[in-house]
Amino acid sequence: MDGNGRWATERHLPRNSGHKEGVKTMIRIASACNDRALPYVSFYAFSTENKYRPASEVKGLISLMSRMDEVADELVKRNIKLNVMGEISYFDEKIQAVIRDSVARTSSLTGGVVNIGLNYGGRDEILRAADMYRSCLGKQPFGDFLYTAGQPDPDILIRTGGEMRLSNFMLYQLAYTELFFTETYWPDFSEEELDAIIREYYKRDRRFGK
Ligand code: FPP
């Protein structure tokens, strides 16, 4: 969800109001994916590296995590389960409680999954999974130890904000994913653009290396 900061700066607003607007877009796009019968959607909200941003921005971003209950409200309405990827013990107890409560409220829902990366890093996820895989002596598939256990690999990755890199997102899962990059800042990302990307996706020939 890149480009929140620039969206705000261009409007002479503090960067955190871009992130605030970004939460609205996240809820709107999660709903749009559900309307389009896309059962799995993942959002990268806070990376393991984001905590090294200026303290005021980190504070603002973390306080936005308390809006997780609003995200959960929408997911409950739509029968979608919330799955958090990342090490949430980094957040203070109050935020952790909101996150845990939001996850718990949706835990038995069956109409799809929304993954949200919070203090998430793809390399961390792989190391953590490797530890667990070693402990089970390889008796279970490696994917069972990723945050996305039981889910298929993503078909589409969309990065907004014009940068063309993965920035430590779902490094294991994205091996054969189709990548899309758009200049649009995340708060401006629309259902129309999502549809255009899906149409483009269907034109691509996926060979999975074969
Ligand atoms: C990248 O834009 C975006 C982020 C670092 C944060 C995204 C987080 C949210 C939308 C809120 C998450 C909240 C909940 C409740 C899960 P940037 O700051 O790098 O933008 P820039 O490249 O324009 O500076």
XYZ file of C-alpha atoms and ligand atoms in Angstrom:
234
model
C 0.000 0.000 0.000
C 2.674 2.473 -1.110
C 2.261 6.190 -1.763
C 0.290 7.254 1.329
C 3.015 9.707 2.374
C 3.251 11.347 -1.057
C -0.540 11.500 -1.348
C -0.635 13.496 1.900
C 2.397 15.698 1.132
C 0.884 16.740 -2.220
C -2.157 17.950 -0.266
C -0.004 19.765 2.313
C -1.180 17.306 4.957
C 0.920 15.377 7.484
C 2.086 11.961 6.208
C -0.056 10.186 8.768
C -3.257 11.516 7.230
C -2.188 9.624 4.093
C -1.977 6.440 6.154
C -5.393 7.215 7.642
C -6.843 7.535 4.142
C -4.974 4.314 3.308
C -6.995 2.401 5.896
C -10.209 3.484 4.127
C -8.798 2.285 0.808
C -7.805 -1.000 2.412
C -11.371 -1.614 3.601
C -12.783 -0.517 0.205
C -10.445 -2.787 -1.783
C -10.904 -5.772 0.559
C -14.650 -5.396 -0.011
C -14.180 -5.028 -3.779
C -12.143 -8.260 -3.848
C -14.909 -9.998 -1.916
C -17.517 -8.659 -4.390
C -15.384 -10.147 -7.176
C -15.244 -13.547 -5.426
C -11.490 -13.346 -4.792
C -11.169 -15.479 -1.649
C -7.664 -14.483 -0.489
C -6.348 -10.923 -0.249
C -3.210 -9.737 1.535
C -2.187 -6.225 2.594
C 1.266 -5.073 3.671
C 0.523 -2.536 6.424
C 3.660 -2.415 8.583
C 6.970 -4.037 7.698
C 9.765 -5.107 10.043
C 11.682 -2.124 8.621
C 8.906 0.497 8.992
C 9.727 0.851 12.707
C 12.921 2.679 11.729
C 10.945 5.582 10.232
C 10.826 8.873 12.195
C 9.308 8.282 15.654
C 6.260 10.488 15.042
C 5.312 8.560 11.895
C 5.833 5.185 13.628
C 3.658 6.364 16.507
C 0.922 7.489 14.096
C 1.077 4.241 12.145
C 0.891 2.127 15.284
C -2.038 4.117 16.645
C -3.816 3.426 13.331
C -3.563 -0.282 14.134
C -6.280 0.329 16.705
C -8.586 0.841 13.690
C -8.263 -2.893 13.175
C -11.650 -3.280 14.867
C -13.236 -1.222 12.037
C -11.554 -3.503 9.522
C -12.909 -6.501 11.468
C -16.454 -5.007 11.487
C -16.444 -4.993 7.675
C -14.962 -8.497 7.515
C -17.596 -9.885 9.894
C -20.336 -8.400 7.679
C -18.807 -10.220 4.732
C -18.038 -13.530 6.484
C -14.263 -13.043 5.946
C -11.608 -14.340 8.318
C -8.773 -12.021 9.387
C -5.275 -13.481 9.517
C -2.412 -11.369 10.855
C 1.072 -12.046 9.498
C 4.001 -10.833 11.611
C 5.364 -10.559 15.139
C 2.748 -8.530 17.000
C 4.515 -8.730 20.388
C 6.383 -5.633 19.133
C 3.228 -3.520 19.643
C 2.081 -2.264 23.034
C -0.399 -4.374 24.994
C -3.423 -2.235 24.059
C -2.804 -2.555 20.330
C -2.058 -6.266 20.678
C -5.410 -6.692 22.437
C -7.285 -4.938 19.585
C -5.480 -7.104 17.030
C -6.121 -10.343 18.966
C -9.780 -9.420 19.511
C -10.272 -8.599 15.798
C -8.715 -11.922 14.784
C -10.827 -13.817 17.339
C -14.080 -12.202 16.158
C -13.520 -13.522 12.643
C -11.832 -16.830 13.421
C -14.746 -19.068 12.467
C -15.721 -17.184 9.291
C -15.576 -19.137 6.064
C -16.203 -16.770 3.126
C -12.562 -15.827 2.443
C -9.381 -14.642 4.148
C -7.807 -11.220 4.469
C -4.151 -11.360 5.507
C -2.638 -8.210 6.991
C 1.116 -7.898 7.500
C 1.857 -6.156 10.817
C 5.526 -6.015 11.791
C 5.871 -8.483 8.931
C 8.993 -9.362 6.943
C 9.287 -12.086 4.313
C 12.786 -13.088 5.414
C 11.722 -13.290 9.073
C 8.771 -15.436 8.045
C 11.036 -17.868 6.181
C 13.513 -18.141 9.098
C 10.686 -18.694 11.572
C 9.158 -21.378 9.331
C 12.563 -23.045 8.847
C 12.975 -23.386 12.627
C 9.585 -25.052 12.980
C 10.183 -27.235 9.909
C 13.449 -28.458 11.425
C 11.739 -29.216 14.749
C 9.159 -31.411 12.989
C 12.006 -33.181 11.119
C 10.445 -32.308 7.754
C 7.352 -34.419 8.437
C 5.012 -31.573 7.460
C 5.151 -29.413 4.323
C 7.208 -26.218 4.699
C 4.205 -24.073 3.721
C 2.379 -25.215 6.874
C 4.740 -23.031 8.902
C 4.251 -19.835 6.932
C 1.713 -17.244 8.092
C -0.342 -18.217 5.029
C -0.573 -21.918 5.964
C -3.375 -23.639 4.065
C -3.706 -20.859 1.479
C -2.744 -21.022 -2.204
C 0.153 -18.872 -3.472
C -0.997 -15.458 -4.688
C -1.928 -15.121 -8.390
C -1.499 -11.333 -8.476
C 0.713 -8.870 -6.621
C -0.105 -5.178 -6.938
C 2.291 -2.517 -5.683
C 1.014 1.041 -5.819
C 3.146 4.203 -5.600
C 5.474 3.549 -8.548
C 8.348 1.626 -6.922
C 9.234 -1.640 -8.619
C 10.394 -3.898 -5.832
C 8.998 -6.438 -3.365
C 10.361 -4.799 -0.194
C 10.455 -8.083 1.769
C 6.819 -9.024 1.127
C 5.768 -12.701 0.908
C 9.134 -13.725 -0.546
C 8.402 -17.461 -0.401
C 4.820 -17.268 -1.659
C 5.465 -14.928 -4.622
C 7.720 -17.334 -6.566
C 5.349 -17.551 -9.587
C 3.006 -14.653 -8.876
C 2.184 -12.182 -11.669
C 3.501 -8.749 -10.690
C 1.748 -5.444 -11.383
C 3.124 -1.995 -10.572
C 1.145 1.213 -10.787
C 2.067 4.861 -10.258
C -1.251 5.438 -8.442
C -0.838 6.324 -4.774
C -2.565 3.804 -2.509
C -5.315 6.190 -1.249
C -6.338 6.768 -4.906
C -6.335 3.089 -5.889
C -9.782 2.325 -7.318
C -12.035 -0.595 -8.112
C -11.697 0.382 -11.819
C -7.917 0.005 -11.641
C -8.285 -3.308 -9.829
C -10.549 -4.530 -12.639
C -8.090 -3.342 -15.304
C -5.311 -5.319 -13.571
C -7.484 -8.437 -13.346
C -8.269 -8.133 -17.088
C -4.544 -7.782 -17.836
C -3.812 -10.791 -15.610
C -6.094 -12.987 -17.718
C -4.096 -12.036 -20.841
C -0.861 -13.327 -19.338
C 0.421 -16.812 -20.091
C 1.382 -18.531 -16.825
C 3.787 -21.414 -17.335
C 5.157 -21.872 -13.801
C 8.580 -22.525 -15.323
C 7.322 -25.497 -17.338
C 3.567 2.977 2.514
O 3.419 4.330 2.093
C 2.552 2.645 3.504
C 2.807 2.315 4.789
C 4.168 2.236 5.338
C 1.710 2.046 5.758
C 0.450 1.427 5.254
C -0.477 1.300 6.392
C -1.795 1.511 6.368
C -2.551 1.865 5.142
C -2.576 1.447 7.660
C -2.688 0.104 8.240
C -3.714 0.080 9.288
C -4.398 -1.003 9.709
C -5.556 -0.812 10.591
C -4.003 -2.366 9.358
P 4.635 5.340 2.290
O 4.548 5.967 3.614
O 5.923 4.624 2.024
O 4.335 6.385 1.170
P 5.430 7.235 0.354
O 6.240 6.244 -0.439
O 4.571 8.108 -0.511
O 6.239 8.011 1.351
